[in-house]
Amino acid sequence: MRRFIIAMTLLISLGLASHAAAASAPRAFYGVIPANDPDASEIARMGVWGAVQPTAGSAYDWSHYDPIIGAAAEQGIRVLLTVYSSPSWAAQKSNYPPDKEHMDDFRAFVQAAAERYGANGTFWSEHPTTPKLPVIDWQLWNEVNSPSFWYRKPSAKQYVGLLRVFHDGIKAGDPTAHVVLAGLFRTPQVKNGIDLDRYLPAIYRRKAKSLFDGVAVHPYATTPRDALEAVKEARKIMSQYKDKRTPIWITEIGWATGGNPPTALTVTPQRQATYLRKTFGLLARNRRRFKVAGVIWYSWRDLPGGVWFNHTGLFTQDFDPKPSWDAFVGLTGGSR
């Protein structure tokens, strides 16, 4: 639920391309978000773009992210990059999109990122011994129909404006890249949140269909079946706008095993494992019906703090595996 501006913020959800997938889904269908990075606190202060370009006009510094991309490639891990947050010199707050006067800077940044890590990226030519596993999918922002991530009032009009800039920059950097929309809540339970059935149609009405190659949803729900209903709703909306081919990504889904106070999304560790198996299974079986590109669990390991979404990890804070870890590798392959 909270993409901790980690690893590449540009970043990051990991699709496990190296593991054998369940029989009903291809490799890299399943993934997990590593919601804690050794430098997360520093990156959170600087922001995604700001971590690479801390001051206006400064040269890009990829030194934090090169090792992450390289290590993922060494392990056969496909990375889905999420570009989220603005540096302090480009916007009033990190969850604001860039000011109008800095839109050209933002475009230049995302183009440079695609030129670095995309299909013909300089990272790969500079590291010829690293297995080439370029970034294919680039996601713009996170949960933009919630005010937590977009101003005080979400706006599809404003998001589409940023999407146009993002699309042009990414495609200029790598014409083969795919642009994925921000993950959308079905029903944000916060003031000024906009439901999926209003926000996604507003994107289409802004004639943005040509600007993205994937729609993303965050179908947090009380049960796996309810989560699938959110995916069905997204596909129904897309079909109404004659968009039956564009795939759907589930870029976050999960249940917590702790947090105060408990919520409808807080379950026992064993039920968390059961829900993971059921959710992944339902999505795998229905992936052709609803054209689902992949499903990503939030998150890899628990974080400190009482809020529920800090306790959705497959591991505890102390790296003790939960039953959900066994469930995860039981589907994706690999060792426990």
Short mmCIF file of C-alpha atoms in Angstrom, two decimals:
data_model
loop_
_atom_site.label_atom_id
_atom_site.label_comp_id
_atom_site.label_asym_id
_atom_site.label_seq_id
_atom_site.Cartn_x
_atom_site.Cartn_y
_atom_site.Cartn_z
CA MET A 1 0.00 0.00 0.00
CA ARG A 2 2.87 2.40 0.68
CA ARG A 3 5.57 2.20 -1.97
CA PHE A 4 8.44 3.14 0.37
CA ILE A 5 10.49 5.15 -2.12
CA ILE A 6 12.94 2.26 -2.15
CA ALA A 7 15.52 0.88 -4.36
CA MET A 8 14.65 2.73 -7.45
CA THR A 9 12.03 5.13 -6.72
CA LEU A 10 12.15 5.13 -9.82
CA LEU A 11 11.11 1.80 -8.18
CA ILE A 12 10.23 -1.01 -7.60
CA SER A 13 8.31 -4.22 -7.75
CA LEU A 14 10.12 -7.47 -8.43
CA GLY A 15 8.73 -10.06 -10.82
CA LEU A 16 10.49 -13.34 -10.13
CA ALA A 17 11.55 -14.33 -13.62
CA SER A 18 14.14 -16.75 -12.33
CA HIS A 19 11.73 -19.05 -10.51
CA ALA A 20 9.56 -21.73 -12.03
CA ALA A 21 6.01 -20.47 -12.05
CA ALA A 22 2.88 -22.39 -11.23
CA ALA A 23 1.63 -24.49 -14.10
CA SER A 24 -1.26 -22.14 -14.81
CA ALA A 25 0.87 -19.00 -15.23
CA PRO A 26 4.09 -18.08 -17.05
CA ARG A 27 7.35 -17.12 -15.42
CA ALA A 28 7.42 -13.58 -14.03
CA PHE A 29 3.65 -13.58 -13.47
CA TYR A 30 4.24 -13.42 -9.71
CA GLY A 31 6.17 -10.72 -7.89
CA VAL A 32 6.81 -9.04 -4.57
CA ILE A 33 7.61 -5.48 -3.49
CA PRO A 34 10.67 -5.12 -1.23
CA ALA A 35 9.22 -2.44 1.01
CA ASN A 36 12.41 -1.81 2.93
CA ASP A 37 15.78 -0.77 1.55
CA PRO A 38 18.93 0.01 3.54
CA ASP A 39 18.84 3.57 2.28
CA ALA A 40 15.06 3.99 2.36
CA SER A 41 15.06 6.82 4.87
CA GLU A 42 17.59 8.79 2.86
CA ILE A 43 15.81 8.14 -0.42
CA ALA A 44 12.48 9.10 1.13
CA ARG A 45 13.91 12.47 2.11
CA MET A 46 15.44 13.10 -1.28
CA GLY A 47 12.69 11.59 -3.34
CA VAL A 48 13.00 9.41 -6.43
CA TRP A 49 13.98 11.92 -9.01
CA GLY A 50 15.77 13.91 -6.31
CA ALA A 51 17.92 10.89 -5.45
CA VAL A 52 19.33 11.00 -8.97
CA GLN A 53 19.28 14.78 -9.45
CA PRO A 54 19.38 16.38 -5.97
CA THR A 55 19.63 19.95 -7.25
CA ALA A 56 18.19 21.68 -10.27
CA GLY A 57 20.43 21.28 -13.28
CA SER A 58 22.85 18.88 -11.60
CA ALA A 59 24.21 15.86 -13.44
CA TYR A 60 22.36 12.59 -12.99
CA ASP A 61 23.84 10.26 -10.39
CA TRP A 62 22.80 6.63 -10.85
CA SER A 63 25.25 5.25 -8.27
CA HIS A 64 22.54 4.11 -5.85
CA TYR A 65 20.47 2.33 -8.47
CA ASP A 66 23.07 0.74 -10.72
CA PRO A 67 23.96 -1.91 -8.10
CA ILE A 68 20.29 -2.67 -7.52
CA ILE A 69 19.50 -3.14 -11.19
CA GLY A 70 22.69 -5.13 -11.66
CA ALA A 71 22.05 -7.42 -8.68
CA ALA A 72 18.49 -8.07 -9.87
CA ALA A 73 19.72 -9.00 -13.33
CA GLU A 74 22.34 -11.33 -11.87
CA GLN A 75 19.53 -13.21 -10.11
CA GLY A 76 17.28 -13.26 -13.18
CA ILE A 77 14.84 -10.84 -11.57
CA ARG A 78 12.74 -8.66 -13.86
CA VAL A 79 12.18 -5.22 -12.36
CA LEU A 80 9.08 -3.11 -12.82
CA LEU A 81 10.12 0.49 -12.16
CA THR A 82 7.78 2.96 -10.51
CA VAL A 83 8.63 6.63 -10.91
CA TYR A 84 7.17 8.44 -7.95
CA SER A 85 7.73 11.74 -6.08
CA SER A 86 9.23 15.12 -6.94
CA PRO A 87 12.42 16.67 -5.53
CA SER A 88 12.01 19.73 -3.33
CA TRP A 89 13.33 22.00 -6.05
CA ALA A 90 10.64 20.88 -8.51
CA ALA A 91 7.47 20.85 -6.37
CA GLN A 92 6.14 22.05 -3.02
CA LYS A 93 5.89 18.51 -1.65
CA SER A 94 7.18 15.12 -2.74
CA ASN A 95 3.71 13.77 -3.51
CA TYR A 96 3.00 16.72 -5.81
CA PRO A 97 3.81 16.30 -9.48
CA PRO A 98 6.46 18.68 -10.83
CA ASP A 99 5.55 22.35 -11.16
CA LYS A 100 4.78 23.47 -14.71
CA GLU A 101 8.14 25.20 -14.98
CA HIS A 102 9.87 21.87 -14.21
CA MET A 103 7.94 19.59 -16.55
CA ASP A 104 10.75 19.71 -19.12
CA ASP A 105 13.17 18.66 -16.39
CA PHE A 106 10.90 15.74 -15.48
CA ARG A 107 10.69 14.64 -19.10
CA ALA A 108 14.45 14.79 -19.44
CA PHE A 109 14.85 12.75 -16.27
CA VAL A 110 12.55 9.90 -17.30
CA GLN A 111 14.09 9.85 -20.77
CA ALA A 112 17.53 9.54 -19.18
CA ALA A 113 16.28 6.73 -16.94
CA ALA A 114 14.95 4.79 -19.94
CA GLU A 115 18.19 5.43 -21.80
CA ARG A 116 20.06 4.06 -18.80
CA TYR A 117 18.10 0.90 -17.99
CA GLY A 118 15.96 0.23 -21.07
CA ALA A 119 16.47 -2.11 -24.01
CA ASN A 120 19.61 -0.41 -25.32
CA GLY A 121 20.54 1.25 -22.06
CA THR A 122 24.00 2.53 -21.26
CA PHE A 123 23.97 0.53 -18.03
CA TRP A 124 24.11 -2.71 -20.02
CA SER A 125 26.88 -1.54 -22.34
CA GLU A 126 28.90 -0.32 -19.35
CA HIS A 127 28.46 -3.68 -17.57
CA PRO A 128 28.95 -6.26 -20.33
CA THR A 129 29.37 -9.17 -17.90
CA THR A 130 26.00 -8.51 -16.26
CA PRO A 131 23.17 -10.57 -17.80
CA LYS A 132 21.11 -8.15 -19.85
CA LEU A 133 17.64 -7.94 -18.35
CA PRO A 134 16.43 -4.47 -19.30
CA VAL A 135 13.51 -2.67 -17.72
CA ILE A 136 10.48 -3.21 -19.92
CA ASP A 137 7.68 -1.67 -17.85
CA TRP A 138 7.66 1.83 -16.34
CA GLN A 139 4.89 2.81 -13.95
CA LEU A 140 3.95 6.45 -13.36
CA TRP A 141 3.26 7.31 -9.73
CA ASN A 142 1.33 5.41 -7.09
CA GLU A 143 -2.33 5.35 -5.99
CA VAL A 144 -3.18 8.65 -7.65
CA ASN A 145 -6.89 8.34 -6.83
CA SER A 146 -5.96 8.81 -3.16
CA PRO A 147 -4.97 12.21 -1.71
CA SER A 148 -2.12 10.51 0.13
CA PHE A 149 -0.25 10.39 -3.15
CA TRP A 150 -1.69 13.22 -5.24
CA TYR A 151 -2.22 16.71 -3.89
CA ARG A 152 -5.03 17.07 -1.42
CA LYS A 153 -7.57 16.26 -4.09
CA PRO A 154 -6.83 13.64 -6.76
CA SER A 155 -7.39 14.82 -10.32
CA ALA A 156 -7.49 12.63 -13.42
CA LYS A 157 -7.02 15.75 -15.55
CA GLN A 158 -3.77 16.62 -13.77
CA TYR A 159 -2.57 13.03 -13.86
CA VAL A 160 -3.15 12.74 -17.60
CA GLY A 161 -1.17 15.93 -18.08
CA LEU A 162 1.79 14.35 -16.29
CA LEU A 163 1.20 11.07 -18.13
CA ARG A 164 1.67 12.79 -21.49
CA VAL A 165 5.04 14.12 -20.41
CA PHE A 166 6.05 10.79 -18.91
CA HIS A 167 4.98 8.82 -21.98
CA ASP A 168 6.92 11.05 -24.33
CA GLY A 169 10.04 10.91 -22.17
CA ILE A 170 10.04 7.14 -21.66
CA LYS A 171 9.34 6.40 -25.33
CA ALA A 172 12.09 8.80 -26.41
CA GLY A 173 14.52 6.96 -24.14
CA ASP A 174 13.35 3.49 -25.21
CA PRO A 175 10.73 3.20 -27.97
CA THR A 176 10.09 -0.44 -26.98
CA ALA A 177 9.24 0.39 -23.35
CA HIS A 178 5.76 -0.03 -21.86
CA VAL A 179 4.05 2.67 -19.81
CA VAL A 180 1.86 1.46 -16.93
CA LEU A 181 -0.68 3.62 -15.11
CA ALA A 182 -0.40 4.20 -11.38
CA GLY A 183 -2.02 1.49 -9.27
CA LEU A 184 -5.59 2.53 -8.46
CA PHE A 185 -7.64 1.70 -5.40
CA ARG A 186 -11.12 0.36 -6.04
CA THR A 187 -12.60 2.50 -3.26
CA PRO A 188 -10.12 4.73 -1.39
CA GLN A 189 -11.32 4.91 2.21
CA VAL A 190 -10.16 8.50 2.73
CA LYS A 191 -11.62 11.95 2.32
CA ASN A 192 -11.42 13.21 -1.29
CA GLY A 193 -10.53 9.76 -2.61
CA ILE A 194 -12.02 8.93 -6.02
CA ASP A 195 -13.39 5.45 -6.71
CA LEU A 196 -11.98 3.38 -9.57
CA ASP A 197 -15.27 3.49 -11.47
CA ARG A 198 -14.98 7.29 -11.65
CA TYR A 199 -11.25 7.81 -11.94
CA LEU A 200 -10.39 5.31 -14.69
CA PRO A 201 -13.22 6.48 -17.01
CA ALA A 202 -11.99 10.05 -16.50
CA ILE A 203 -8.58 9.01 -17.81
CA TYR A 204 -10.15 7.53 -20.93
CA ARG A 205 -12.35 10.59 -21.45
CA ARG A 206 -9.16 12.69 -21.50
CA LYS A 207 -8.19 10.75 -24.65
CA ALA A 208 -5.28 9.13 -22.86
CA LYS A 209 -5.71 5.61 -24.27
CA SER A 210 -2.68 5.97 -26.54
CA LEU A 211 -0.48 7.09 -23.64
CA PHE A 212 -0.31 3.81 -21.71
CA ASP A 213 0.31 0.13 -22.31
CA GLY A 214 -1.04 -1.20 -19.03
CA VAL A 215 -3.64 -0.38 -16.37
CA ALA A 216 -2.74 -1.10 -12.73
CA VAL A 217 -5.04 -1.75 -9.80
CA HIS A 218 -4.50 -2.27 -6.07
CA PRO A 219 -7.46 -4.51 -5.23
CA TYR A 220 -7.07 -4.65 -1.47
CA ALA A 221 -10.15 -6.48 -0.23
CA THR A 222 -11.46 -8.57 2.65
CA THR A 223 -11.25 -11.79 0.61
CA PRO A 224 -9.50 -13.02 -2.55
CA ARG A 225 -12.86 -13.24 -4.34
CA ASP A 226 -13.54 -9.58 -3.57
CA ALA A 227 -10.11 -8.72 -4.93
CA LEU A 228 -10.94 -10.49 -8.19
CA GLU A 229 -14.14 -8.44 -8.42
CA ALA A 230 -12.03 -5.27 -8.54
CA VAL A 231 -10.07 -6.70 -11.46
CA LYS A 232 -13.31 -7.59 -13.22
CA GLU A 233 -14.57 -4.05 -12.66
CA ALA A 234 -11.42 -2.56 -14.18
CA ARG A 235 -11.71 -4.80 -17.24
CA LYS A 236 -15.38 -3.91 -17.64
CA ILE A 237 -14.54 -0.19 -17.62
CA MET A 238 -11.75 -0.72 -20.12
CA SER A 239 -14.06 -2.66 -22.44
CA GLN A 240 -16.61 0.16 -22.30
CA TYR A 241 -13.90 2.40 -23.74
CA LYS A 242 -13.03 -0.16 -26.43
CA ASP A 243 -9.82 -1.15 -24.71
CA LYS A 244 -9.96 -4.92 -24.56
CA ARG A 245 -6.31 -5.58 -25.37
CA THR A 246 -4.45 -3.47 -22.82
CA PRO A 247 -3.31 -5.71 -19.95
CA ILE A 248 -4.08 -5.21 -16.27
CA TRP A 249 -1.34 -5.30 -13.65
CA ILE A 250 -2.06 -5.97 -10.00
CA THR A 251 0.87 -3.96 -8.69
CA GLU A 252 -0.13 -4.34 -5.04
CA ILE A 253 -2.20 -6.88 -3.13
CA GLY A 254 -1.80 -8.17 0.40
CA TRP A 255 -3.14 -8.84 3.88
CA ALA A 256 -1.53 -7.88 7.19
CA THR A 257 -0.74 -10.11 10.15
CA GLY A 258 -0.55 -7.28 12.69
CA GLY A 259 -1.00 -3.58 13.30
CA ASN A 260 -3.04 -1.44 15.66
CA PRO A 261 -5.92 -1.28 15.56
CA PRO A 262 -6.73 -4.41 13.54
CA THR A 263 -8.58 -3.80 10.28
CA ALA A 264 -10.61 -5.88 7.86
CA LEU A 265 -7.29 -6.53 6.10
CA THR A 266 -5.63 -7.91 9.25
CA VAL A 267 -5.63 -11.71 9.44
CA THR A 268 -3.74 -14.54 11.12
CA PRO A 269 -0.42 -15.61 9.58
CA GLN A 270 -1.98 -18.84 8.38
CA ARG A 271 -4.90 -17.05 6.76
CA GLN A 272 -2.46 -14.66 5.10
CA ALA A 273 -0.81 -17.68 3.48
CA THR A 274 -4.18 -19.10 2.47
CA TYR A 275 -5.25 -15.80 0.94
CA LEU A 276 -1.98 -15.50 -0.96
CA ARG A 277 -2.47 -18.93 -2.51
CA LYS A 278 -6.11 -18.26 -3.33
CA THR A 279 -5.49 -14.79 -4.77
CA PHE A 280 -2.56 -15.85 -6.92
CA GLY A 281 -4.47 -18.92 -8.03
CA LEU A 282 -7.60 -16.99 -8.97
CA LEU A 283 -5.60 -14.45 -10.94
CA ALA A 284 -3.54 -17.12 -12.69
CA ARG A 285 -6.65 -19.05 -13.71
CA ASN A 286 -8.36 -15.89 -14.94
CA ARG A 287 -5.33 -14.21 -16.48
CA ARG A 288 -6.45 -14.80 -20.07
CA ARG A 289 -10.07 -13.93 -19.35
CA PHE A 290 -9.19 -10.55 -17.87
CA LYS A 291 -5.81 -10.20 -19.59
CA VAL A 292 -3.81 -9.97 -16.36
CA ALA A 293 -0.10 -9.33 -16.91
CA GLY A 294 1.04 -10.10 -13.38
CA VAL A 295 0.33 -9.90 -9.66
CA ILE A 296 2.68 -8.39 -7.06
CA TRP A 297 2.43 -9.01 -3.34
CA TYR A 298 2.89 -6.17 -0.88
CA SER A 299 5.32 -6.74 0.74
CA TRP A 300 8.57 -8.70 1.17
CA ARG A 301 9.22 -7.93 4.86
CA ASP A 302 7.39 -6.18 7.69
CA LEU A 303 8.28 -2.61 8.62
CA PRO A 304 8.29 -1.00 12.07
CA GLY A 305 5.22 0.94 13.15
CA GLY A 306 1.67 0.12 14.06
CA VAL A 307 -0.15 0.85 10.81
CA TRP A 308 -1.55 -2.31 9.23
CA PHE A 309 0.21 -2.11 5.87
CA ASN A 310 3.59 -2.27 7.61
CA HIS A 311 2.75 -5.87 8.54
CA THR A 312 1.93 -7.41 5.16
CA GLY A 313 5.37 -8.94 4.74
CA LEU A 314 6.23 -12.51 3.83
CA PHE A 315 8.87 -12.15 6.55
CA THR A 316 8.80 -10.49 9.95
CA GLN A 317 11.10 -7.55 10.68
CA ASP A 318 13.59 -10.07 12.07
CA PHE A 319 13.59 -12.04 8.80
CA ASP A 320 11.61 -14.93 10.24
CA PRO A 321 9.55 -16.44 7.41
CA LYS A 322 5.80 -16.43 7.80
CA PRO A 323 3.61 -19.24 6.41
CA SER A 324 2.95 -16.90 3.46
CA TRP A 325 6.59 -17.24 2.41
CA ASP A 326 6.15 -21.00 2.03
CA ALA A 327 2.96 -20.32 0.09
CA PHE A 328 4.75 -17.86 -2.16
CA VAL A 329 7.68 -20.09 -3.08
CA GLY A 330 5.30 -23.01 -3.39
CA LEU A 331 3.75 -21.16 -6.32
CA THR A 332 6.81 -19.49 -7.78
CA GLY A 333 9.47 -22.11 -7.13
CA GLY A 334 12.79 -21.62 -5.37
CA SER A 335 13.98 -22.68 -1.95
CA ARG A 336 12.29 -22.01 1.35
#
